[in-house]
Short mmCIF file of C-alpha atoms and ligand atoms in Angstrom, two decimals:
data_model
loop_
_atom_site.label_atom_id
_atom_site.label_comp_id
_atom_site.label_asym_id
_atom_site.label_seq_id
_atom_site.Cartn_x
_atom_site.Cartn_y
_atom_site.Cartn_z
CA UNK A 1 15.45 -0.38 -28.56
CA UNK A 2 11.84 1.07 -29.49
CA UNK A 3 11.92 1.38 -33.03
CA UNK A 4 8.70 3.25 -33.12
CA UNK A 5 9.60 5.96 -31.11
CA UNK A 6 13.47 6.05 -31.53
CA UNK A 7 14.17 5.39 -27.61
CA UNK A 8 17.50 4.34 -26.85
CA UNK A 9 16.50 2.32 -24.05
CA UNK A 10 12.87 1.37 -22.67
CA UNK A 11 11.79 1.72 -18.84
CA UNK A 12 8.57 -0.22 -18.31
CA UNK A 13 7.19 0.69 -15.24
CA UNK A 14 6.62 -3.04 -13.96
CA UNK A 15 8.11 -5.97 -15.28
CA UNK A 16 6.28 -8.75 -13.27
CA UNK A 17 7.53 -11.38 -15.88
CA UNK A 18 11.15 -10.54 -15.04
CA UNK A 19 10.08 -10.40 -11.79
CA UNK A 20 9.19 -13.93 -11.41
CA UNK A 21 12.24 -15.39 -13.96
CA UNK A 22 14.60 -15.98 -11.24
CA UNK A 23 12.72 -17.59 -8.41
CA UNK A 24 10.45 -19.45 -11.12
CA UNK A 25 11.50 -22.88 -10.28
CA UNK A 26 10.85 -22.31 -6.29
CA UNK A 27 7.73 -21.12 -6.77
CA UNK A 28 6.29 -23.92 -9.01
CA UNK A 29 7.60 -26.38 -6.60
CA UNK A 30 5.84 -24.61 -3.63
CA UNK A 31 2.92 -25.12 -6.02
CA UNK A 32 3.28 -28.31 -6.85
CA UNK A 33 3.25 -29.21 -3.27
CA UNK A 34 -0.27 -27.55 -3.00
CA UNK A 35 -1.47 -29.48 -6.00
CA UNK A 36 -0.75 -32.45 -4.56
CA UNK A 37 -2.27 -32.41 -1.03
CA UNK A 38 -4.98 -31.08 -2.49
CA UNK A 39 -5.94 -28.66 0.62
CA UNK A 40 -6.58 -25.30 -1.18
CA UNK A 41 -8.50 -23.80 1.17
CA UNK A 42 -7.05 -22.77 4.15
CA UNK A 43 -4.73 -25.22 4.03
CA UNK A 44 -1.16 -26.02 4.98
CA UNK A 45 1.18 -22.71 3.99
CA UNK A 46 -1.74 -20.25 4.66
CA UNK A 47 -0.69 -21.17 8.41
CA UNK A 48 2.70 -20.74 7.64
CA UNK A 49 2.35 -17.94 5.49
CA UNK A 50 0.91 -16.43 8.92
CA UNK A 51 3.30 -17.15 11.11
CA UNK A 52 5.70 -15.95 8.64
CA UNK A 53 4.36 -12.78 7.96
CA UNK A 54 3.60 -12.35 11.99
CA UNK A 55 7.42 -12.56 12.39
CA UNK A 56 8.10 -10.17 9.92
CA UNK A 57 5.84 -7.62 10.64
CA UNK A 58 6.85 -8.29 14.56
CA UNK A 59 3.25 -8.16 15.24
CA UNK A 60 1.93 -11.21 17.07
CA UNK A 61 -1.08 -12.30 14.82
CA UNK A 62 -1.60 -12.43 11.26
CA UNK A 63 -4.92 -13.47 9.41
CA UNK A 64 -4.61 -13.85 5.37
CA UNK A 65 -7.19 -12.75 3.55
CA UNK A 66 -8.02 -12.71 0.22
CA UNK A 67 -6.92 -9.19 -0.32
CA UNK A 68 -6.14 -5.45 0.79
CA UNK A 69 -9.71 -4.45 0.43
CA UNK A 70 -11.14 -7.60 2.41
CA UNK A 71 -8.04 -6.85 5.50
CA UNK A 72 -9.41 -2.89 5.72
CA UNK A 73 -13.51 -4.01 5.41
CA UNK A 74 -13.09 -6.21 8.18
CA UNK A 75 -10.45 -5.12 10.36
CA UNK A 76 -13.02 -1.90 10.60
CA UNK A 77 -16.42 -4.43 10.55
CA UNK A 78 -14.39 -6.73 13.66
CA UNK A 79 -13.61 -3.18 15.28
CA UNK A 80 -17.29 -2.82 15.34
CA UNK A 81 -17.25 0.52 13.03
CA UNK A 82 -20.59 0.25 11.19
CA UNK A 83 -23.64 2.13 10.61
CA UNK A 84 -23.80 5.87 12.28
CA UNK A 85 -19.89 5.66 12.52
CA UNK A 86 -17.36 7.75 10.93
CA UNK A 87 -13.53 6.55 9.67
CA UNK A 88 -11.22 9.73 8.81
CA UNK A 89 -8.58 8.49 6.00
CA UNK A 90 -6.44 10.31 3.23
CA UNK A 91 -8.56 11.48 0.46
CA UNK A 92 -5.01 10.85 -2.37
CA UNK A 93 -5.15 7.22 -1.60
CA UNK A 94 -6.04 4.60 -3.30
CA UNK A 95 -10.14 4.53 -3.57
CA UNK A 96 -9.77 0.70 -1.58
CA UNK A 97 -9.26 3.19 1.75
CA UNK A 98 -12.01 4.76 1.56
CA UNK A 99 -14.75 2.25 0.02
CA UNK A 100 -13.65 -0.37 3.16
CA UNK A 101 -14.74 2.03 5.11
CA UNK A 102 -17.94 2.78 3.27
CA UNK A 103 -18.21 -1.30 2.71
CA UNK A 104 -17.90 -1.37 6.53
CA UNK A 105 -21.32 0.21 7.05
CA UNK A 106 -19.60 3.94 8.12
CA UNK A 107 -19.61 7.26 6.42
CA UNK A 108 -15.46 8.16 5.24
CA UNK A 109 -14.48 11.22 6.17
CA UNK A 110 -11.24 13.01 4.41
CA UNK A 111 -8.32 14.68 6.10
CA UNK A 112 -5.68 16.46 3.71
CA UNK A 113 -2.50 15.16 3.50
CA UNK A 114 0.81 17.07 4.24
CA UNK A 115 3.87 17.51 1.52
CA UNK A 116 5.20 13.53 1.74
CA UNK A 117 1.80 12.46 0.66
CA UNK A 118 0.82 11.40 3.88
CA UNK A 119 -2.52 12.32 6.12
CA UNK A 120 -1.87 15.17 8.35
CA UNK A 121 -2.79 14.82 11.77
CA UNK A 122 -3.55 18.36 12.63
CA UNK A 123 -6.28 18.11 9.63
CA UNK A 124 -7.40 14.47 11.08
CA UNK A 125 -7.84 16.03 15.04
CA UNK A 126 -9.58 18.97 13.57
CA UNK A 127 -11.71 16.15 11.30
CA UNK A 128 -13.07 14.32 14.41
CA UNK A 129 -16.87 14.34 14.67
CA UNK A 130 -19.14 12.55 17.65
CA UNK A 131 -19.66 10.35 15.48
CA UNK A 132 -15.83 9.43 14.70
CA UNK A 133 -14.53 5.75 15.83
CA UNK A 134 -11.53 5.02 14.15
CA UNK A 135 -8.88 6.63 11.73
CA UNK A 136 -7.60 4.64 8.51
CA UNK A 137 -3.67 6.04 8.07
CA UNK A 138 -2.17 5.46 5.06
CA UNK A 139 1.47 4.83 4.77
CA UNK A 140 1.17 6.02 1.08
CA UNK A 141 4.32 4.71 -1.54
CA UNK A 142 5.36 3.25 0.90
CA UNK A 143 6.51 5.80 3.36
CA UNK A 144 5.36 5.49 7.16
CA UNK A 145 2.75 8.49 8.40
CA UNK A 146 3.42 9.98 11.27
CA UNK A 147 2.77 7.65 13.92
CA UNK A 148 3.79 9.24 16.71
CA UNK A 149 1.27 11.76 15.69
CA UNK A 150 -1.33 9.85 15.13
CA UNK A 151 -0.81 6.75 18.29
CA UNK A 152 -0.87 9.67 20.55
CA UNK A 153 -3.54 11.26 18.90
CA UNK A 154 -6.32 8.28 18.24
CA UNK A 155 -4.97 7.34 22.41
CA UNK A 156 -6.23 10.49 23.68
CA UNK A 157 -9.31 10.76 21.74
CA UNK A 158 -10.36 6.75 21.76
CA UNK A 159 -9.88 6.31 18.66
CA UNK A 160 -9.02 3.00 16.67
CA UNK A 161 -5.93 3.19 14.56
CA UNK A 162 -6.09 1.22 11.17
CA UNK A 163 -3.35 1.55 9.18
CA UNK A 164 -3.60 0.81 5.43
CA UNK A 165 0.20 -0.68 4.81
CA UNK A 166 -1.16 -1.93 0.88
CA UNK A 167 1.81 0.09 0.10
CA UNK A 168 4.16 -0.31 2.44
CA UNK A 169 4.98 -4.07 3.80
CA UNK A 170 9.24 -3.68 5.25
CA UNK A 171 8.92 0.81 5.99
CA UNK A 172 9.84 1.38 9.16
CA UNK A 173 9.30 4.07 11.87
CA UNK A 174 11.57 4.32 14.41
CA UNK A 175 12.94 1.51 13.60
CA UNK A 176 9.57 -0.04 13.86
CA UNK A 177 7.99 -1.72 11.24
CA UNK A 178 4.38 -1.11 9.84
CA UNK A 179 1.34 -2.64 10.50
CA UNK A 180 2.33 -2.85 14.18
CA UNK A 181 1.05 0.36 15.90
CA UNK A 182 -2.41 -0.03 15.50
CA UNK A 183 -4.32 -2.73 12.85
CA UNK A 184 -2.15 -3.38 9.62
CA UNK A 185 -3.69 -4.02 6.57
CA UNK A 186 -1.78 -5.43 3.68
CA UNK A 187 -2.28 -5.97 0.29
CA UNK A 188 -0.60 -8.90 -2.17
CA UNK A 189 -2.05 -7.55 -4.91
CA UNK A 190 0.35 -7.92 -7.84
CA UNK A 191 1.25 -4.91 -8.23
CA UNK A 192 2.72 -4.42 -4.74
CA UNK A 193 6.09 -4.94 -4.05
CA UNK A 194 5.24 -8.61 -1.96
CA UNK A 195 2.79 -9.85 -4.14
CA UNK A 196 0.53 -13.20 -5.33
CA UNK A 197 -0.32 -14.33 -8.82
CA UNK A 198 -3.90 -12.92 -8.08
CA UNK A 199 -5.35 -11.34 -5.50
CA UNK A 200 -4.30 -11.10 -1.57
CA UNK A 201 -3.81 -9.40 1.60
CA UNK A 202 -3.40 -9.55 5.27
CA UNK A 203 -4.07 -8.32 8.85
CA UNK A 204 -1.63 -7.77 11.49
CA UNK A 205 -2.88 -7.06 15.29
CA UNK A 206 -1.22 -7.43 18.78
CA UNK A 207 -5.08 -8.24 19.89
CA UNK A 208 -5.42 -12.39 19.83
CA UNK A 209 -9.62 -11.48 20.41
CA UNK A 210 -9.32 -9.59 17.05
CA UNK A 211 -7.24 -11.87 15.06
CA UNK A 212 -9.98 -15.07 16.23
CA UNK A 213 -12.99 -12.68 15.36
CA UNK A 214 -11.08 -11.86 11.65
CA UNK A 215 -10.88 -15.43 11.17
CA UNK A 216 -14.52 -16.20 11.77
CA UNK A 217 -15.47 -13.31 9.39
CA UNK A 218 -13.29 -13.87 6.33
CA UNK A 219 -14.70 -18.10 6.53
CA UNK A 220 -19.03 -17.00 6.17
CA UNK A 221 -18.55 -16.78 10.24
CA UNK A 222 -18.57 -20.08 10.76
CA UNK A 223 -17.19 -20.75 14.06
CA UNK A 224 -16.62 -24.11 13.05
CA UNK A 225 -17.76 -26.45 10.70
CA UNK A 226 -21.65 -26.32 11.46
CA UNK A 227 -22.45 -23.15 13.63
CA UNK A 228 -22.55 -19.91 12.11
CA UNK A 229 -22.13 -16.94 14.88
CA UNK A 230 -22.65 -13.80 12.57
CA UNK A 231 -23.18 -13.51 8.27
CA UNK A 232 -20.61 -13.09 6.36
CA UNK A 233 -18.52 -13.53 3.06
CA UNK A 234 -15.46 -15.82 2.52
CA UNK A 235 -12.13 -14.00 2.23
CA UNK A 236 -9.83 -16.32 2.37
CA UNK A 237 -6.04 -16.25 1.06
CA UNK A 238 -5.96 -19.31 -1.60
CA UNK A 239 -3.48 -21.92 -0.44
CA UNK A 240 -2.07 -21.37 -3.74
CA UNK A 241 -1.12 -17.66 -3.14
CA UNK A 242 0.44 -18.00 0.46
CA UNK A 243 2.64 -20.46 -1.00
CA UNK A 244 4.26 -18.62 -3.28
CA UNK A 245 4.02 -15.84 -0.90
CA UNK A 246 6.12 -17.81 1.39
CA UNK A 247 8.51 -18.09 -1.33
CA UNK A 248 8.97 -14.26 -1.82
CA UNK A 249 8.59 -12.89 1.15
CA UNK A 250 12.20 -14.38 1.56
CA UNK A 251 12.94 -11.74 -0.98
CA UNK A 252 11.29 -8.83 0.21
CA UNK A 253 13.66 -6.99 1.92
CA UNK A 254 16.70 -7.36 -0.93
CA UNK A 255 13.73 -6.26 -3.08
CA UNK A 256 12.76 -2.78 -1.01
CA UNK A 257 16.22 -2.21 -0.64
CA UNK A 258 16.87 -2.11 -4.50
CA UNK A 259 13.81 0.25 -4.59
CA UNK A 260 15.57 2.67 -1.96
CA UNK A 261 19.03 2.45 -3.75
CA UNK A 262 16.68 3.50 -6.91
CA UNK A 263 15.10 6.18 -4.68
CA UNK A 264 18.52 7.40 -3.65
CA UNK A 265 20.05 7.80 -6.61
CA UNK A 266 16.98 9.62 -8.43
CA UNK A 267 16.75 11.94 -5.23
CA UNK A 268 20.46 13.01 -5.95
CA UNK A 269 19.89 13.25 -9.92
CA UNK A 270 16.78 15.37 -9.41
CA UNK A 271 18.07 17.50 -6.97
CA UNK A 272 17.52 21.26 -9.11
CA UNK A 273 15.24 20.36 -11.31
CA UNK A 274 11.65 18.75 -9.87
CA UNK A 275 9.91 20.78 -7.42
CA UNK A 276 9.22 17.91 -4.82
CA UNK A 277 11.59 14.64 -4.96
CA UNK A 278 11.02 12.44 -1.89
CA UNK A 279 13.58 11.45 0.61
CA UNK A 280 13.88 9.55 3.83
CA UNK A 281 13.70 11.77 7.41
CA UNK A 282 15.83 10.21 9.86
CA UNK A 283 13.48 7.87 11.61
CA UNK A 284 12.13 6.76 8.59
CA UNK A 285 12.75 3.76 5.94
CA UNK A 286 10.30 4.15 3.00
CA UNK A 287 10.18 1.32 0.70
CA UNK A 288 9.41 3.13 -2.10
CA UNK A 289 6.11 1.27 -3.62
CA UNK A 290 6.01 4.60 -5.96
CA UNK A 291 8.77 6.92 -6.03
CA UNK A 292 6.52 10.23 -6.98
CA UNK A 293 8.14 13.76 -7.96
CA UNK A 294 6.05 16.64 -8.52
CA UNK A 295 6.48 19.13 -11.72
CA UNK A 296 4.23 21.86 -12.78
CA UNK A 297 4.53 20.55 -16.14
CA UNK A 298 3.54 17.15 -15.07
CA UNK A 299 1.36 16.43 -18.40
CA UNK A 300 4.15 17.78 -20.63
CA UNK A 301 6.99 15.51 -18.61
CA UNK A 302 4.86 12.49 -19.03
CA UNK A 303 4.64 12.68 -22.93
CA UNK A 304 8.44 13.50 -23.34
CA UNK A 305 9.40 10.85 -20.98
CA UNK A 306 6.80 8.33 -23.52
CA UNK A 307 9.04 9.92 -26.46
CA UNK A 308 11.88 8.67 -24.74
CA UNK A 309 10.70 5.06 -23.84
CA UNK A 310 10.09 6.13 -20.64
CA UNK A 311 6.60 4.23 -18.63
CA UNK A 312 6.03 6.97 -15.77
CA UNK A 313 2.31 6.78 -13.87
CA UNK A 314 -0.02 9.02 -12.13
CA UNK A 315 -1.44 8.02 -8.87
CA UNK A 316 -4.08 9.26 -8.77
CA UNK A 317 -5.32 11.72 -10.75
CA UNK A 318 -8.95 12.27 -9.27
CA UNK A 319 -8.72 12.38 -5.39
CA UNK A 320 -11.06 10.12 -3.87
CA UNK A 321 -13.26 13.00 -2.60
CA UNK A 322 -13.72 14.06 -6.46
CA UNK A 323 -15.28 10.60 -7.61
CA UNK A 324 -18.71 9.74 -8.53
CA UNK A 325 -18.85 7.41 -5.85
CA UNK A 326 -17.88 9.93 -3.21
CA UNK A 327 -20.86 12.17 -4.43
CA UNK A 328 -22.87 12.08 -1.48
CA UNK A 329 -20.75 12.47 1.33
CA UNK A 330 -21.14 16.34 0.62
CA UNK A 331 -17.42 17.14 -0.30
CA UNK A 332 -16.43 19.56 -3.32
CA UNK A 333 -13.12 21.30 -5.41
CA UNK A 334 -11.73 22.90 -3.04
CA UNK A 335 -11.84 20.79 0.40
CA UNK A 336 -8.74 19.57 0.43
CA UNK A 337 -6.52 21.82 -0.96
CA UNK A 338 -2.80 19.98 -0.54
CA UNK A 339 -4.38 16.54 -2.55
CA UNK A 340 -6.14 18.61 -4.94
CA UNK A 341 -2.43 20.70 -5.90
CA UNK A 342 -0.46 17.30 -5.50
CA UNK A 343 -3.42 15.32 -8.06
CA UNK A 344 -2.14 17.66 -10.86
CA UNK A 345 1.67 17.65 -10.22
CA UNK A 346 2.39 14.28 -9.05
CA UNK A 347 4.16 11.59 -11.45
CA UNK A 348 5.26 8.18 -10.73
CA UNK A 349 8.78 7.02 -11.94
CA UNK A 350 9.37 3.81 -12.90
CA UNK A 351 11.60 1.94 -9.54
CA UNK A 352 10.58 -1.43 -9.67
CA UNK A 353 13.50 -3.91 -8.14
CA UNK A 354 13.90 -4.78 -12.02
CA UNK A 355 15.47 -1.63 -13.10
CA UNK A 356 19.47 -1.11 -13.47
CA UNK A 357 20.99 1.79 -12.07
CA UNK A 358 21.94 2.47 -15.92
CA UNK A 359 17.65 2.92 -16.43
CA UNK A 360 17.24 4.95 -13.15
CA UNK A 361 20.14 7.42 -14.88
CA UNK A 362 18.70 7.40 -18.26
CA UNK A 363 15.43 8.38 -16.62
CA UNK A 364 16.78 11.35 -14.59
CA UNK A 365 18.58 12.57 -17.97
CA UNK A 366 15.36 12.25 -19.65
CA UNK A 367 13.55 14.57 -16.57
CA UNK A 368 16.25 17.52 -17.32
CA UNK A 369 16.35 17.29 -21.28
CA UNK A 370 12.76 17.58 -21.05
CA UNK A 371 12.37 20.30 -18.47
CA UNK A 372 15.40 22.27 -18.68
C1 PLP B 401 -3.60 -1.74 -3.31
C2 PLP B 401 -4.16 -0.89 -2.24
C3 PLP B 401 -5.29 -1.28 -1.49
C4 PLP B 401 -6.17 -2.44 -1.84
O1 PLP B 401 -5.59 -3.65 -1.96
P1 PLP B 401 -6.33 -4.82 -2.76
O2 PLP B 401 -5.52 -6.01 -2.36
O3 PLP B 401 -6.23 -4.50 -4.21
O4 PLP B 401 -7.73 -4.90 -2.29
C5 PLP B 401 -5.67 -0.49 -0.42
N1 PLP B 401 -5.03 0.64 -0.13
C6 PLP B 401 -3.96 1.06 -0.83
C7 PLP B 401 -3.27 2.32 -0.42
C8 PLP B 401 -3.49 0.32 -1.92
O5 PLP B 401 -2.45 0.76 -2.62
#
């Protein structure tokens, strides 16, 4: 009850405490175990977090890193996409996608993004410069991009495919998961559905000359102990994290699959009375990271669904191309037309592994009192 506000129920839109109650006691003893041996950097379960994560992704090499950011800078920086080179991403991601690419040494360059929130590759083909080396795909809330698309597309035009999975660690394409068509980049941040007490991420690559050259880069590029082959800064996963990591990933896919039950079920509820609700195409899993809806009236939903205890977010509201820090790369309103529409519609709804079925209902009820 919300006293305050008169809600008969509240919907937070994460709950990482409750997230943690029931697997509390495994995860302090994986810690404990850390605390002990003593080897917090780059020790024991950072290996095994790697080889666990490998399997997972069924990609054959994993590096941890110290977080989403770190996996995108230097997957692009080991690529050798630097200075005089352009990356083409998404310009409704999150800002990471773009500033690893500017953090890389290369100019970003935006692509719109098609109705499921996800780069379009007609608009990234038509995007491609001389000067283009590599393209950063997004598999935004969660839901692959189109890979077949895009694989075909950066093969023909020799082209590196990163794809940023922050979002989306378990989707599948084609029964495929992501993070294994071209680089995967993933995130542990804890807001993601796999995540650390603190900061985190990961690279995934079928290329064993990659992975090694990732693992000199994210240790100051020391080769080994004494000889330094190239500068660089440490971005290393803690010991600490990857053992809890190890704990939950054991979770992850009951957890995305309580997210896509969530999806489902507000998919069917919404069905007449949002103007975009997502939902799965047949070669697709989503995982659901954010389950967005779009309503013209998206400021006026927000504050009724607050009056009804309701937590619902906007990612993003300023497209990336929009932002201060984008100011010289020479974009304005008006570019990219689809992210720009979306920006003002789009609304997140809470669907955090967490949530009952009763919230998910209480929440739909609250979208058609408010809008009908
Ligand atoms: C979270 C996120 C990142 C960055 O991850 P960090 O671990 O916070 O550096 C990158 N891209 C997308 C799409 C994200 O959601």
């Amino acid at each position: 009850m919300n006293a305050s506000s008169g809600a008969a129920r509240r919907v937070p839109y994460v709950d990482l405490a409750g997230q943690h109650a029931p697997i509390k006691d495994e995860i302090l003893a994986a810690i404990e175990k850390v605390l002990l041996r003593g080897d917090f950097i780059l020790g024991e379960e950072v290996a095994t977090f790697e080889r666990n994560f490998a399997e997972y992704c069924g990609a054959p090499h994993v590096v941890a890193l110290r977080s989403g950011t770190d996996a995108l800078t230097l997957a692009l920086r080991a690529l050798g996409v630097g200075a005089g080179d352009e990356a083409i991403t998404a310009p409704n991601s999150f800002v990471a996608s773009a500033a690893a690419i500017a953090l890389a040494g290369a100019r970003p360059v935006f692509a719109d993004v098609r109705d499921d929130y996800n780069i379009d590759p007609d608009a990234v083909e038509k995007a491609i410069t001389p000067h283009t080396k590599a393209v950063v795909a997004v598999h935004l809330t969660g839901r692959p991009a189109d890979m077949d698309a895009l694989v075909d597309l950066c093969r023909r035009k020799g082209l590196h495919l990163i794809e940023d999975a922050a979002q989306a660690a378990g989707a599948e394409y084609r029964g495929r998961k992501v993070g294994s068509f071209g680089v995967g980049c993933f995130s542990f941040h804890p807001l993601k559905t796999l995540s650390a007490c603190g900061d985190g991420g990961a690279l995934a690559t079928s290329d064993p000359r990659l992975a090694e050259r990732v693992r000199v880069l994210r240790n100051l590029g020391l080769r080994d102990r004494d000889h330094c082959v190239e500068f660089a800064a440490h971005s290393r996963l803690d010991t600490v994290q990857a053992a809890l990591l190890n704990v939950k990933l054991k979770y992850l896919d009951t957890w995305n699959d309580i997210r896509r039950g969530h999806a489902q079920l507000y998919t069917r509820l919404l069905h007449g009375i949002v103007d975009y609700a997502p939902a799965d195409k047949p070669h697709e899993k989503a995982v659901y990271h954010t389950y967005v809806i779009r309503a013209k009236r998206r400021d006026s939903l927000r504050g009724a669904l607050a009056d009804r205890g309701v937590d619902a977010k906007v990612h993003y509201p300023i497209p990336i191309h929009l932002q201060e820090a984008a100011k010289d790369l020479g974009c304005k309103p008006g570019d990219f037309p689809q992210t720009e529409r979306q920006a003002k519609e789009i609304l997140s709804l809470p669907v955090h592994q967490g949530l009952a079925r009763e919230d998910i209902e209480y929440v739909a009820a609250a979208i058609w009192e408010a809008l009908s």
